[in-house]
């Protein structure tokens, strides 16, 4: 998404980039996403898409996938990596600081409370059931986003990206290939095979 489209999307929300209101919206949105990222780092991707692509229109599907691929490939927590890139995309260094703080706060608060009441949480039947239910919901959300992305690739009838997706899925599921190696191989395939502008 170019700068003009980003500015247009921001104007529709009646907020001005660089203002306190803009940073508050960015902080609040990222904070809520982080608070509900339960079940692993990949859960943040459908939540980012729902908020920043579908609702705000600040980024597009391709940028969401780029953020996911880079965040997964870099060292560290995927949610934090993704928020850093998102914040920088939105508003440079200031945006990065805002989104990073918003991403780190929910787990920090939660883990502090759990650590304080560790025995109560560790053996509480109801807490365990709540967590299992949340993990099921997170799995469903990830599957939904994956299906939508595959549909978009299929609709575009681009054979090479589809083959890369299928090959990566088979390698990870049936041959237990480390996801890091899959991402690195996919990056090389993209560099070699997806240079044509039609794949943008």
JSON list of C-alpha atoms in Angstrom, two decimals:
[
{"chain": "A", "resi": 1, "resn": "UNK", "atom": "CA", "xyz": [0.00, 0.00, 0.00]},
{"chain": "A", "resi": 2, "resn": "UNK", "atom": "CA", "xyz": [1.46, 3.38, -0.97]},
{"chain": "A", "resi": 3, "resn": "UNK", "atom": "CA", "xyz": [1.56, 6.45, 1.29]},
{"chain": "A", "resi": 4, "resn": "UNK", "atom": "CA", "xyz": [-1.40, 8.08, -0.46]},
{"chain": "A", "resi": 5, "resn": "UNK", "atom": "CA", "xyz": [-3.66, 5.09, 0.23]},
{"chain": "A", "resi": 6, "resn": "UNK", "atom": "CA", "xyz": [-2.50, 4.96, 3.83]},
{"chain": "A", "resi": 7, "resn": "UNK", "atom": "CA", "xyz": [-3.28, 8.65, 4.29]},
{"chain": "A", "resi": 8, "resn": "UNK", "atom": "CA", "xyz": [-6.69, 8.15, 2.69]},
{"chain": "A", "resi": 9, "resn": "UNK", "atom": "CA", "xyz": [-7.50, 5.24, 5.02]},
{"chain": "A", "resi": 10, "resn": "UNK", "atom": "CA", "xyz": [-6.41, 7.28, 8.04]},
{"chain": "A", "resi": 11, "resn": "UNK", "atom": "CA", "xyz": [-8.54, 10.24, 6.98]},
{"chain": "A", "resi": 12, "resn": "UNK", "atom": "CA", "xyz": [-11.62, 8.00, 6.80]},
{"chain": "A", "resi": 13, "resn": "UNK", "atom": "CA", "xyz": [-11.15, 7.35, 10.52]},
{"chain": "A", "resi": 14, "resn": "UNK", "atom": "CA", "xyz": [-10.91, 11.10, 11.12]},
{"chain": "A", "resi": 15, "resn": "UNK", "atom": "CA", "xyz": [-7.48, 10.90, 12.75]},
{"chain": "A", "resi": 16, "resn": "UNK", "atom": "CA", "xyz": [-4.30, 12.71, 11.82]},
{"chain": "A", "resi": 17, "resn": "UNK", "atom": "CA", "xyz": [-0.97, 10.85, 11.69]},
{"chain": "A", "resi": 18, "resn": "UNK", "atom": "CA", "xyz": [1.47, 11.96, 14.35]},
{"chain": "A", "resi": 19, "resn": "UNK", "atom": "CA", "xyz": [-1.20, 13.20, 16.76]},
{"chain": "A", "resi": 20, "resn": "UNK", "atom": "CA", "xyz": [-1.93, 11.85, 20.21]},
{"chain": "A", "resi": 21, "resn": "UNK", "atom": "CA", "xyz": [-5.23, 10.42, 18.96]},
{"chain": "A", "resi": 22, "resn": "UNK", "atom": "CA", "xyz": [-3.46, 8.52, 16.17]},
{"chain": "A", "resi": 23, "resn": "UNK", "atom": "CA", "xyz": [-0.95, 6.99, 18.59]},
{"chain": "A", "resi": 24, "resn": "UNK", "atom": "CA", "xyz": [-3.74, 6.13, 21.02]},
{"chain": "A", "resi": 25, "resn": "UNK", "atom": "CA", "xyz": [-5.65, 4.26, 18.29]},
{"chain": "A", "resi": 26, "resn": "UNK", "atom": "CA", "xyz": [-2.44, 2.46, 17.30]},
{"chain": "A", "resi": 27, "resn": "UNK", "atom": "CA", "xyz": [-1.63, 1.61, 20.94]},
{"chain": "A", "resi": 28, "resn": "UNK", "atom": "CA", "xyz": [-5.16, 0.49, 21.81]},
{"chain": "A", "resi": 29, "resn": "UNK", "atom": "CA", "xyz": [-5.51, -1.70, 18.72]},
{"chain": "A", "resi": 30, "resn": "UNK", "atom": "CA", "xyz": [-2.13, -3.37, 19.17]},
{"chain": "A", "resi": 31, "resn": "UNK", "atom": "CA", "xyz": [-2.72, -3.81, 22.91]},
{"chain": "A", "resi": 32, "resn": "UNK", "atom": "CA", "xyz": [-6.03, -5.62, 22.30]},
{"chain": "A", "resi": 33, "resn": "UNK", "atom": "CA", "xyz": [-4.48, -7.80, 19.58]},
{"chain": "A", "resi": 34, "resn": "UNK", "atom": "CA", "xyz": [-1.65, -8.78, 21.91]},
{"chain": "A", "resi": 35, "resn": "UNK", "atom": "CA", "xyz": [-4.09, -9.48, 24.75]},
{"chain": "A", "resi": 36, "resn": "UNK", "atom": "CA", "xyz": [-5.96, -12.01, 22.60]},
{"chain": "A", "resi": 37, "resn": "UNK", "atom": "CA", "xyz": [-2.95, -13.62, 20.91]},
{"chain": "A", "resi": 38, "resn": "UNK", "atom": "CA", "xyz": [-3.46, -16.97, 22.63]},
{"chain": "A", "resi": 39, "resn": "UNK", "atom": "CA", "xyz": [-2.12, -20.25, 21.28]},
{"chain": "A", "resi": 40, "resn": "UNK", "atom": "CA", "xyz": [1.11, -19.16, 19.60]},
{"chain": "A", "resi": 41, "resn": "UNK", "atom": "CA", "xyz": [2.63, -16.33, 17.60]},
{"chain": "A", "resi": 42, "resn": "UNK", "atom": "CA", "xyz": [0.80, -17.13, 14.36]},
{"chain": "A", "resi": 43, "resn": "UNK", "atom": "CA", "xyz": [-2.48, -16.12, 15.97]},
{"chain": "A", "resi": 44, "resn": "UNK", "atom": "CA", "xyz": [-1.43, -12.48, 15.67]},
{"chain": "A", "resi": 45, "resn": "UNK", "atom": "CA", "xyz": [-1.66, -12.61, 11.86]},
{"chain": "A", "resi": 46, "resn": "UNK", "atom": "CA", "xyz": [-5.46, -13.04, 11.52]},
{"chain": "A", "resi": 47, "resn": "UNK", "atom": "CA", "xyz": [-5.93, -10.49, 14.30]},
{"chain": "A", "resi": 48, "resn": "UNK", "atom": "CA", "xyz": [-3.69, -7.97, 12.52]},
{"chain": "A", "resi": 49, "resn": "UNK", "atom": "CA", "xyz": [-5.57, -8.62, 9.30]},
{"chain": "A", "resi": 50, "resn": "UNK", "atom": "CA", "xyz": [-8.97, -8.11, 10.92]},
{"chain": "A", "resi": 51, "resn": "UNK", "atom": "CA", "xyz": [-7.99, -4.84, 12.57]},
{"chain": "A", "resi": 52, "resn": "UNK", "atom": "CA", "xyz": [-5.50, -3.14, 10.24]},
{"chain": "A", "resi": 53, "resn": "UNK", "atom": "CA", "xyz": [-6.58, -4.55, 6.86]},
{"chain": "A", "resi": 54, "resn": "UNK", "atom": "CA", "xyz": [-10.32, -5.16, 7.08]},
{"chain": "A", "resi": 55, "resn": "UNK", "atom": "CA", "xyz": [-11.35, -2.50, 9.60]},
{"chain": "A", "resi": 56, "resn": "UNK", "atom": "CA", "xyz": [-8.83, 0.33, 9.19]},
{"chain": "A", "resi": 57, "resn": "UNK", "atom": "CA", "xyz": [-7.44, -0.31, 5.71]},
{"chain": "A", "resi": 58, "resn": "UNK", "atom": "CA", "xyz": [-4.00, 0.87, 6.83]},
{"chain": "A", "resi": 59, "resn": "UNK", "atom": "CA", "xyz": [-2.19, -2.10, 5.25]},
{"chain": "A", "resi": 60, "resn": "UNK", "atom": "CA", "xyz": [-3.19, -4.72, 2.68]},
{"chain": "A", "resi": 61, "resn": "UNK", "atom": "CA", "xyz": [-3.14, -8.52, 2.56]},
{"chain": "A", "resi": 62, "resn": "UNK", "atom": "CA", "xyz": [0.25, -8.65, 0.89]},
{"chain": "A", "resi": 63, "resn": "UNK", "atom": "CA", "xyz": [1.84, -6.47, 3.57]},
{"chain": "A", "resi": 64, "resn": "UNK", "atom": "CA", "xyz": [0.28, -8.65, 6.26]},
{"chain": "A", "resi": 65, "resn": "UNK", "atom": "CA", "xyz": [1.86, -11.73, 4.70]},
{"chain": "A", "resi": 66, "resn": "UNK", "atom": "CA", "xyz": [5.20, -9.94, 4.36]},
{"chain": "A", "resi": 67, "resn": "UNK", "atom": "CA", "xyz": [5.08, -8.98, 8.05]},
{"chain": "A", "resi": 68, "resn": "UNK", "atom": "CA", "xyz": [4.23, -12.59, 8.99]},
{"chain": "A", "resi": 69, "resn": "UNK", "atom": "CA", "xyz": [7.05, -14.06, 6.90]},
{"chain": "A", "resi": 70, "resn": "UNK", "atom": "CA", "xyz": [9.68, -11.66, 8.22]},
{"chain": "A", "resi": 71, "resn": "UNK", "atom": "CA", "xyz": [8.48, -11.90, 11.83]},
{"chain": "A", "resi": 72, "resn": "UNK", "atom": "CA", "xyz": [8.58, -15.70, 11.68]},
{"chain": "A", "resi": 73, "resn": "UNK", "atom": "CA", "xyz": [12.07, -15.69, 10.20]},
{"chain": "A", "resi": 74, "resn": "UNK", "atom": "CA", "xyz": [13.68, -13.30, 12.68]},
{"chain": "A", "resi": 75, "resn": "UNK", "atom": "CA", "xyz": [14.93, -14.22, 16.17]},
{"chain": "A", "resi": 76, "resn": "UNK", "atom": "CA", "xyz": [12.64, -13.41, 19.07]},
{"chain": "A", "resi": 77, "resn": "UNK", "atom": "CA", "xyz": [8.91, -13.51, 19.75]},
{"chain": "A", "resi": 78, "resn": "UNK", "atom": "CA", "xyz": [6.86, -13.39, 16.57]},
{"chain": "A", "resi": 79, "resn": "UNK", "atom": "CA", "xyz": [4.19, -11.07, 18.00]},
{"chain": "A", "resi": 80, "resn": "UNK", "atom": "CA", "xyz": [6.81, -8.50, 19.02]},
{"chain": "A", "resi": 81, "resn": "UNK", "atom": "CA", "xyz": [8.63, -8.78, 15.69]},
{"chain": "A", "resi": 82, "resn": "UNK", "atom": "CA", "xyz": [5.37, -8.24, 13.81]},
{"chain": "A", "resi": 83, "resn": "UNK", "atom": "CA", "xyz": [4.38, -5.27, 15.97]},
{"chain": "A", "resi": 84, "resn": "UNK", "atom": "CA", "xyz": [7.77, -3.61, 15.45]},
{"chain": "A", "resi": 85, "resn": "UNK", "atom": "CA", "xyz": [7.41, -3.81, 11.68]},
{"chain": "A", "resi": 86, "resn": "UNK", "atom": "CA", "xyz": [3.78, -2.71, 11.80]},
{"chain": "A", "resi": 87, "resn": "UNK", "atom": "CA", "xyz": [4.61, 0.28, 14.02]},
{"chain": "A", "resi": 88, "resn": "UNK", "atom": "CA", "xyz": [7.46, 1.37, 11.77]},
{"chain": "A", "resi": 89, "resn": "UNK", "atom": "CA", "xyz": [5.20, 1.04, 8.73]},
{"chain": "A", "resi": 90, "resn": "UNK", "atom": "CA", "xyz": [2.57, 3.21, 10.41]},
{"chain": "A", "resi": 91, "resn": "UNK", "atom": "CA", "xyz": [4.72, 5.96, 11.89]},
{"chain": "A", "resi": 92, "resn": "UNK", "atom": "CA", "xyz": [8.45, 5.30, 11.88]},
{"chain": "A", "resi": 93, "resn": "UNK", "atom": "CA", "xyz": [10.38, 5.06, 15.15]},
{"chain": "A", "resi": 94, "resn": "UNK", "atom": "CA", "xyz": [7.57, 6.58, 17.24]},
{"chain": "A", "resi": 95, "resn": "UNK", "atom": "CA", "xyz": [5.10, 4.04, 15.87]},
{"chain": "A", "resi": 96, "resn": "UNK", "atom": "CA", "xyz": [7.56, 1.25, 16.61]},
{"chain": "A", "resi": 97, "resn": "UNK", "atom": "CA", "xyz": [7.86, 2.31, 20.25]},
{"chain": "A", "resi": 98, "resn": "UNK", "atom": "CA", "xyz": [4.08, 2.56, 20.62]},
{"chain": "A", "resi": 99, "resn": "UNK", "atom": "CA", "xyz": [3.29, -0.84, 19.09]},
{"chain": "A", "resi": 100, "resn": "UNK", "atom": "CA", "xyz": [6.14, -2.59, 20.90]},
{"chain": "A", "resi": 101, "resn": "UNK", "atom": "CA", "xyz": [5.00, -1.25, 24.28]},
{"chain": "A", "resi": 102, "resn": "UNK", "atom": "CA", "xyz": [1.39, -2.18, 23.49]},
{"chain": "A", "resi": 103, "resn": "UNK", "atom": "CA", "xyz": [2.42, -5.71, 22.51]},
{"chain": "A", "resi": 104, "resn": "UNK", "atom": "CA", "xyz": [4.62, -6.35, 25.54]},
{"chain": "A", "resi": 105, "resn": "UNK", "atom": "CA", "xyz": [2.25, -4.98, 28.21]},
{"chain": "A", "resi": 106, "resn": "UNK", "atom": "CA", "xyz": [-0.59, -7.59, 28.07]},
{"chain": "A", "resi": 107, "resn": "UNK", "atom": "CA", "xyz": [1.65, -10.67, 28.55]},
{"chain": "A", "resi": 108, "resn": "UNK", "atom": "CA", "xyz": [3.73, -8.79, 31.12]},
{"chain": "A", "resi": 109, "resn": "UNK", "atom": "CA", "xyz": [0.63, -7.93, 33.15]},
{"chain": "A", "resi": 110, "resn": "UNK", "atom": "CA", "xyz": [-0.83, -11.43, 32.74]},
{"chain": "A", "resi": 111, "resn": "UNK", "atom": "CA", "xyz": [2.40, -13.22, 33.66]},
{"chain": "A", "resi": 112, "resn": "UNK", "atom": "CA", "xyz": [2.90, -10.99, 36.70]},
{"chain": "A", "resi": 113, "resn": "UNK", "atom": "CA", "xyz": [-0.58, -11.88, 37.98]},
{"chain": "A", "resi": 114, "resn": "UNK", "atom": "CA", "xyz": [-0.09, -15.58, 37.22]},
{"chain": "A", "resi": 115, "resn": "UNK", "atom": "CA", "xyz": [3.32, -15.62, 38.92]},
{"chain": "A", "resi": 116, "resn": "UNK", "atom": "CA", "xyz": [1.80, -14.02, 42.01]},
{"chain": "A", "resi": 117, "resn": "UNK", "atom": "CA", "xyz": [-1.03, -16.57, 42.14]},
{"chain": "A", "resi": 118, "resn": "UNK", "atom": "CA", "xyz": [0.89, -19.44, 40.53]},
{"chain": "A", "resi": 119, "resn": "UNK", "atom": "CA", "xyz": [-0.44, -22.28, 42.69]},
{"chain": "A", "resi": 120, "resn": "UNK", "atom": "CA", "xyz": [-4.02, -21.12, 42.23]},
{"chain": "A", "resi": 121, "resn": "UNK", "atom": "CA", "xyz": [-3.71, -20.96, 38.42]},
{"chain": "A", "resi": 122, "resn": "UNK", "atom": "CA", "xyz": [-1.55, -24.06, 37.92]},
{"chain": "A", "resi": 123, "resn": "UNK", "atom": "CA", "xyz": [-4.05, -26.44, 39.50]},
{"chain": "A", "resi": 124, "resn": "UNK", "atom": "CA", "xyz": [-7.34, -24.66, 38.80]},
{"chain": "A", "resi": 125, "resn": "UNK", "atom": "CA", "xyz": [-9.62, -26.84, 36.69]},
{"chain": "A", "resi": 126, "resn": "UNK", "atom": "CA", "xyz": [-11.68, -23.92, 35.36]},
{"chain": "A", "resi": 127, "resn": "UNK", "atom": "CA", "xyz": [-8.62, -21.90, 34.29]},
{"chain": "A", "resi": 128, "resn": "UNK", "atom": "CA", "xyz": [-7.32, -24.93, 32.39]},
{"chain": "A", "resi": 129, "resn": "UNK", "atom": "CA", "xyz": [-10.67, -25.35, 30.61]},
{"chain": "A", "resi": 130, "resn": "UNK", "atom": "CA", "xyz": [-10.73, -21.64, 29.70]},
{"chain": "A", "resi": 131, "resn": "UNK", "atom": "CA", "xyz": [-7.26, -21.90, 28.15]},
{"chain": "A", "resi": 132, "resn": "UNK", "atom": "CA", "xyz": [-8.20, -25.02, 26.18]},
{"chain": "A", "resi": 133, "resn": "UNK", "atom": "CA", "xyz": [-11.26, -23.26, 24.80]},
{"chain": "A", "resi": 134, "resn": "UNK", "atom": "CA", "xyz": [-9.21, -20.22, 23.80]},
{"chain": "A", "resi": 135, "resn": "UNK", "atom": "CA", "xyz": [-6.68, -22.43, 22.02]},
{"chain": "A", "resi": 136, "resn": "UNK", "atom": "CA", "xyz": [-9.48, -24.08, 20.02]},
{"chain": "A", "resi": 137, "resn": "UNK", "atom": "CA", "xyz": [-10.79, -20.67, 19.00]},
{"chain": "A", "resi": 138, "resn": "UNK", "atom": "CA", "xyz": [-7.31, -19.48, 18.02]},
{"chain": "A", "resi": 139, "resn": "UNK", "atom": "CA", "xyz": [-6.83, -22.58, 15.86]},
{"chain": "A", "resi": 140, "resn": "UNK", "atom": "CA", "xyz": [-10.11, -21.92, 14.05]},
{"chain": "A", "resi": 141, "resn": "UNK", "atom": "CA", "xyz": [-9.12, -18.30, 13.36]},
{"chain": "A", "resi": 142, "resn": "UNK", "atom": "CA", "xyz": [-5.76, -19.37, 11.89]},
{"chain": "A", "resi": 143, "resn": "UNK", "atom": "CA", "xyz": [-7.44, -21.98, 9.66]},
{"chain": "A", "resi": 144, "resn": "UNK", "atom": "CA", "xyz": [-9.98, -19.39, 8.46]},
{"chain": "A", "resi": 145, "resn": "UNK", "atom": "CA", "xyz": [-7.25, -16.93, 7.42]},
{"chain": "A", "resi": 146, "resn": "UNK", "atom": "CA", "xyz": [-5.24, -19.69, 5.75]},
{"chain": "A", "resi": 147, "resn": "UNK", "atom": "CA", "xyz": [-8.26, -20.79, 3.70]},
{"chain": "A", "resi": 148, "resn": "UNK", "atom": "CA", "xyz": [-8.96, -17.19, 2.63]},
{"chain": "A", "resi": 149, "resn": "UNK", "atom": "CA", "xyz": [-5.36, -16.66, 1.51]},
{"chain": "A", "resi": 150, "resn": "UNK", "atom": "CA", "xyz": [-5.33, -19.94, -0.43]},
{"chain": "A", "resi": 151, "resn": "UNK", "atom": "CA", "xyz": [-8.59, -18.91, -2.12]},
{"chain": "A", "resi": 152, "resn": "UNK", "atom": "CA", "xyz": [-7.00, -15.62, -3.21]},
{"chain": "A", "resi": 153, "resn": "UNK", "atom": "CA", "xyz": [-4.00, -17.42, -4.66]},
{"chain": "A", "resi": 154, "resn": "UNK", "atom": "CA", "xyz": [-6.30, -19.88, -6.45]},
{"chain": "A", "resi": 155, "resn": "UNK", "atom": "CA", "xyz": [-8.47, -17.09, -7.86]},
{"chain": "A", "resi": 156, "resn": "UNK", "atom": "CA", "xyz": [-5.38, -15.41, -9.30]},
{"chain": "A", "resi": 157, "resn": "UNK", "atom": "CA", "xyz": [-4.43, -18.74, -10.91]},
{"chain": "A", "resi": 158, "resn": "UNK", "atom": "CA", "xyz": [-0.76, -18.27, -10.12]},
{"chain": "A", "resi": 159, "resn": "UNK", "atom": "CA", "xyz": [0.71, -21.76, -10.21]},
{"chain": "A", "resi": 160, "resn": "UNK", "atom": "CA", "xyz": [4.13, -21.11, -8.64]},
{"chain": "A", "resi": 161, "resn": "UNK", "atom": "CA", "xyz": [2.86, -19.47, -5.40]},
{"chain": "A", "resi": 162, "resn": "UNK", "atom": "CA", "xyz": [0.29, -22.27, -5.05]},
{"chain": "A", "resi": 163, "resn": "UNK", "atom": "CA", "xyz": [3.00, -24.92, -5.48]},
{"chain": "A", "resi": 164, "resn": "UNK", "atom": "CA", "xyz": [5.18, -23.16, -2.89]},
{"chain": "A", "resi": 165, "resn": "UNK", "atom": "CA", "xyz": [2.26, -23.15, -0.42]},
{"chain": "A", "resi": 166, "resn": "UNK", "atom": "CA", "xyz": [1.44, -26.81, -1.02]},
{"chain": "A", "resi": 167, "resn": "UNK", "atom": "CA", "xyz": [5.09, -27.87, -0.89]},
{"chain": "A", "resi": 168, "resn": "UNK", "atom": "CA", "xyz": [5.68, -26.02, 2.38]},
{"chain": "A", "resi": 169, "resn": "UNK", "atom": "CA", "xyz": [2.52, -27.53, 3.90]},
{"chain": "A", "resi": 170, "resn": "UNK", "atom": "CA", "xyz": [3.54, -31.07, 2.91]},
{"chain": "A", "resi": 171, "resn": "UNK", "atom": "CA", "xyz": [7.13, -30.59, 4.12]},
{"chain": "A", "resi": 172, "resn": "UNK", "atom": "CA", "xyz": [6.01, -29.30, 7.51]},
{"chain": "A", "resi": 173, "resn": "UNK", "atom": "CA", "xyz": [3.09, -31.69, 8.10]},
{"chain": "A", "resi": 174, "resn": "UNK", "atom": "CA", "xyz": [4.26, -34.99, 6.63]},
{"chain": "A", "resi": 175, "resn": "UNK", "atom": "CA", "xyz": [8.05, -34.74, 6.82]},
{"chain": "A", "resi": 176, "resn": "UNK", "atom": "CA", "xyz": [8.39, -32.64, 9.99]},
{"chain": "A", "resi": 177, "resn": "UNK", "atom": "CA", "xyz": [10.74, -30.19, 8.29]},
{"chain": "A", "resi": 178, "resn": "UNK", "atom": "CA", "xyz": [11.67, -27.32, 10.62]},
{"chain": "A", "resi": 179, "resn": "UNK", "atom": "CA", "xyz": [9.53, -24.27, 9.82]},
{"chain": "A", "resi": 180, "resn": "UNK", "atom": "CA", "xyz": [12.61, -22.06, 9.80]},
{"chain": "A", "resi": 181, "resn": "UNK", "atom": "CA", "xyz": [14.08, -24.11, 6.95]},
{"chain": "A", "resi": 182, "resn": "UNK", "atom": "CA", "xyz": [10.76, -23.96, 5.11]},
{"chain": "A", "resi": 183, "resn": "UNK", "atom": "CA", "xyz": [10.67, -20.17, 5.37]},
{"chain": "A", "resi": 184, "resn": "UNK", "atom": "CA", "xyz": [14.29, -19.85, 4.18]},
{"chain": "A", "resi": 185, "resn": "UNK", "atom": "CA", "xyz": [13.66, -22.13, 1.18]},
{"chain": "A", "resi": 186, "resn": "UNK", "atom": "CA", "xyz": [10.46, -20.23, 0.37]},
{"chain": "A", "resi": 187, "resn": "UNK", "atom": "CA", "xyz": [12.41, -16.95, 0.51]},
{"chain": "A", "resi": 188, "resn": "UNK", "atom": "CA", "xyz": [14.96, -18.29, -1.99]},
{"chain": "A", "resi": 189, "resn": "UNK", "atom": "CA", "xyz": [12.20, -19.59, -4.25]},
{"chain": "A", "resi": 190, "resn": "UNK", "atom": "CA", "xyz": [10.52, -16.20, -4.12]},
{"chain": "A", "resi": 191, "resn": "UNK", "atom": "CA", "xyz": [13.78, -14.48, -5.03]},
{"chain": "A", "resi": 192, "resn": "UNK", "atom": "CA", "xyz": [14.39, -16.82, -7.96]},
{"chain": "A", "resi": 193, "resn": "UNK", "atom": "CA", "xyz": [10.90, -17.47, -9.30]},
{"chain": "A", "resi": 194, "resn": "UNK", "atom": "CA", "xyz": [8.58, -14.62, -8.31]},
{"chain": "A", "resi": 195, "resn": "UNK", "atom": "CA", "xyz": [10.30, -11.59, -9.79]},
{"chain": "A", "resi": 196, "resn": "UNK", "atom": "CA", "xyz": [7.60, -11.03, -12.40]},
{"chain": "A", "resi": 197, "resn": "UNK", "atom": "CA", "xyz": [5.36, -8.03, -11.52]},
{"chain": "A", "resi": 198, "resn": "UNK", "atom": "CA", "xyz": [2.28, -10.24, -11.96]},
{"chain": "A", "resi": 199, "resn": "UNK", "atom": "CA", "xyz": [3.06, -11.85, -8.60]},
{"chain": "A", "resi": 200, "resn": "UNK", "atom": "CA", "xyz": [2.76, -8.56, -6.71]}
]
